[in-house]
XYZ file of C-alpha atoms in Angstrom:
132
model
C -0.090 -0.067 -0.005
C 1.279 3.468 -1.104
C 1.317 5.446 2.438
C 1.328 8.775 0.354
C -2.468 8.147 -0.421
C -5.326 7.573 1.866
C -6.885 4.360 1.796
C -10.264 4.368 -0.283
C -13.394 2.608 1.178
C -16.751 1.963 -0.436
C -19.457 1.388 2.291
C -22.591 -0.125 0.794
C -26.150 -1.046 2.224
C -26.928 -4.234 0.503
C -30.461 -5.435 -0.729
C -33.684 -4.101 0.867
C -31.772 -3.300 4.284
C -33.094 0.217 5.225
C -31.344 0.579 8.336
C -28.490 2.651 7.779
C -27.856 4.657 11.021
C -25.113 2.235 12.116
C -23.389 2.488 8.653
C -23.533 6.397 8.820
C -21.749 6.230 12.282
C -19.044 3.904 10.750
C -18.792 6.088 7.717
C -18.149 9.172 10.093
C -15.669 7.420 11.973
C -13.803 6.204 8.953
C -13.761 9.666 7.547
C -12.573 10.961 10.941
C -9.655 8.438 11.115
C -8.532 9.928 7.776
C -9.896 7.246 5.207
C -10.996 8.326 2.043
C -14.743 7.030 2.259
C -17.608 6.821 -0.420
C -21.158 5.769 0.820
C -23.468 4.326 -1.578
C -26.414 4.673 0.407
C -29.287 2.117 0.781
C -30.725 -0.754 -1.369
C -27.640 -1.664 -3.450
C -27.496 -4.694 -5.448
C -24.438 -6.696 -5.938
C -23.702 -5.009 -9.164
C -24.128 -1.687 -7.980
C -21.760 -2.395 -5.183
C -19.180 -3.671 -7.710
C -19.609 -0.790 -9.913
C -18.935 1.688 -6.995
C -15.944 -0.087 -6.050
C -14.596 -0.054 -9.551
C -15.525 3.543 -9.966
C -13.846 4.506 -6.771
C -11.035 2.220 -7.149
C -11.569 1.105 -3.706
C -9.041 -0.642 -1.467
C -11.881 -1.802 0.772
C -15.367 -2.947 -0.124
C -17.359 -2.627 3.300
C -20.984 -3.857 3.652
C -23.407 -2.956 6.410
C -26.243 -5.605 6.993
C -28.764 -5.465 9.512
C -31.517 -7.214 7.784
C -30.094 -10.808 7.872
C -29.830 -11.225 3.979
C -25.913 -11.282 4.262
C -25.093 -14.691 3.182
C -26.927 -14.631 -0.057
C -26.039 -11.200 -0.792
C -22.431 -11.849 -0.282
C -22.555 -15.248 -2.064
C -23.766 -13.376 -5.139
C -21.334 -10.544 -4.729
C -18.102 -12.941 -4.522
C -17.893 -13.966 -8.125
C -18.828 -10.596 -9.333
C -15.937 -8.849 -7.335
C -13.708 -11.463 -8.468
C -14.625 -10.962 -12.181
C -14.081 -7.363 -11.799
C -10.423 -7.858 -10.810
C -11.269 -6.795 -7.063
C -10.779 -10.401 -5.640
C -7.402 -9.272 -3.977
C -9.155 -6.120 -2.473
C -10.034 -6.156 1.328
C -13.582 -7.139 1.784
C -15.444 -6.351 5.259
C -18.806 -6.700 6.633
C -20.513 -5.401 9.778
C -23.864 -5.230 11.360
C -26.569 -7.848 12.916
C -24.361 -10.876 11.947
C -24.847 -13.832 13.992
C -21.644 -15.581 15.260
C -22.689 -18.709 13.490
C -22.388 -16.851 10.127
C -18.794 -15.573 10.586
C -16.988 -18.257 9.332
C -19.335 -18.604 6.394
C -18.638 -15.105 5.562
C -14.988 -15.414 6.142
C -15.031 -18.436 3.687
C -16.488 -16.154 1.059
C -13.433 -13.970 1.312
C -14.668 -11.343 3.897
C -11.530 -11.051 6.015
C -13.010 -8.565 8.669
C -16.401 -9.561 10.353
C -17.616 -6.856 12.695
C -20.821 -7.795 14.904
C -23.174 -4.939 16.122
C -21.270 -3.174 18.958
C -17.655 -3.516 17.432
C -15.347 -0.670 18.473
C -14.973 1.842 15.619
C -11.189 1.913 16.434
C -10.942 -1.795 15.935
C -12.647 -1.464 12.468
C -10.050 1.354 11.482
C -7.141 -0.632 12.963
C -8.086 -3.751 11.042
C -8.428 -1.887 7.617
C -4.892 -0.130 8.333
C -3.453 -3.602 9.228
C -4.959 -5.514 6.285
C -4.977 -3.243 3.118
C -2.131 -4.481 0.796
């Protein structure tokens, strides 16, 4: 990672999930921590997430999921990100994610899985430590 430029992060709200307060808090914290953050807004399809990540040349693709549809969404998103040449970027997800789903998300390629209540500094630190 070139330390002369800020890490670029795309934060997306997948599917029909309309609960965006937590995503906005995370976006603000990431901005305050010095990251270059683009928030896509609500109701993003997998294709829209990939398009935003490509447009922004994102180092990090971050999803915020509160509605419980994270596994099917991430299963659809993975091959699209890989086909777009973004398979080596850092993928993270946070929100209302049961502990029993963490391993499945990691197996899909999401290196960072942050449950509701995760410390904002822990998210920032994880990103800094894992962006290549």
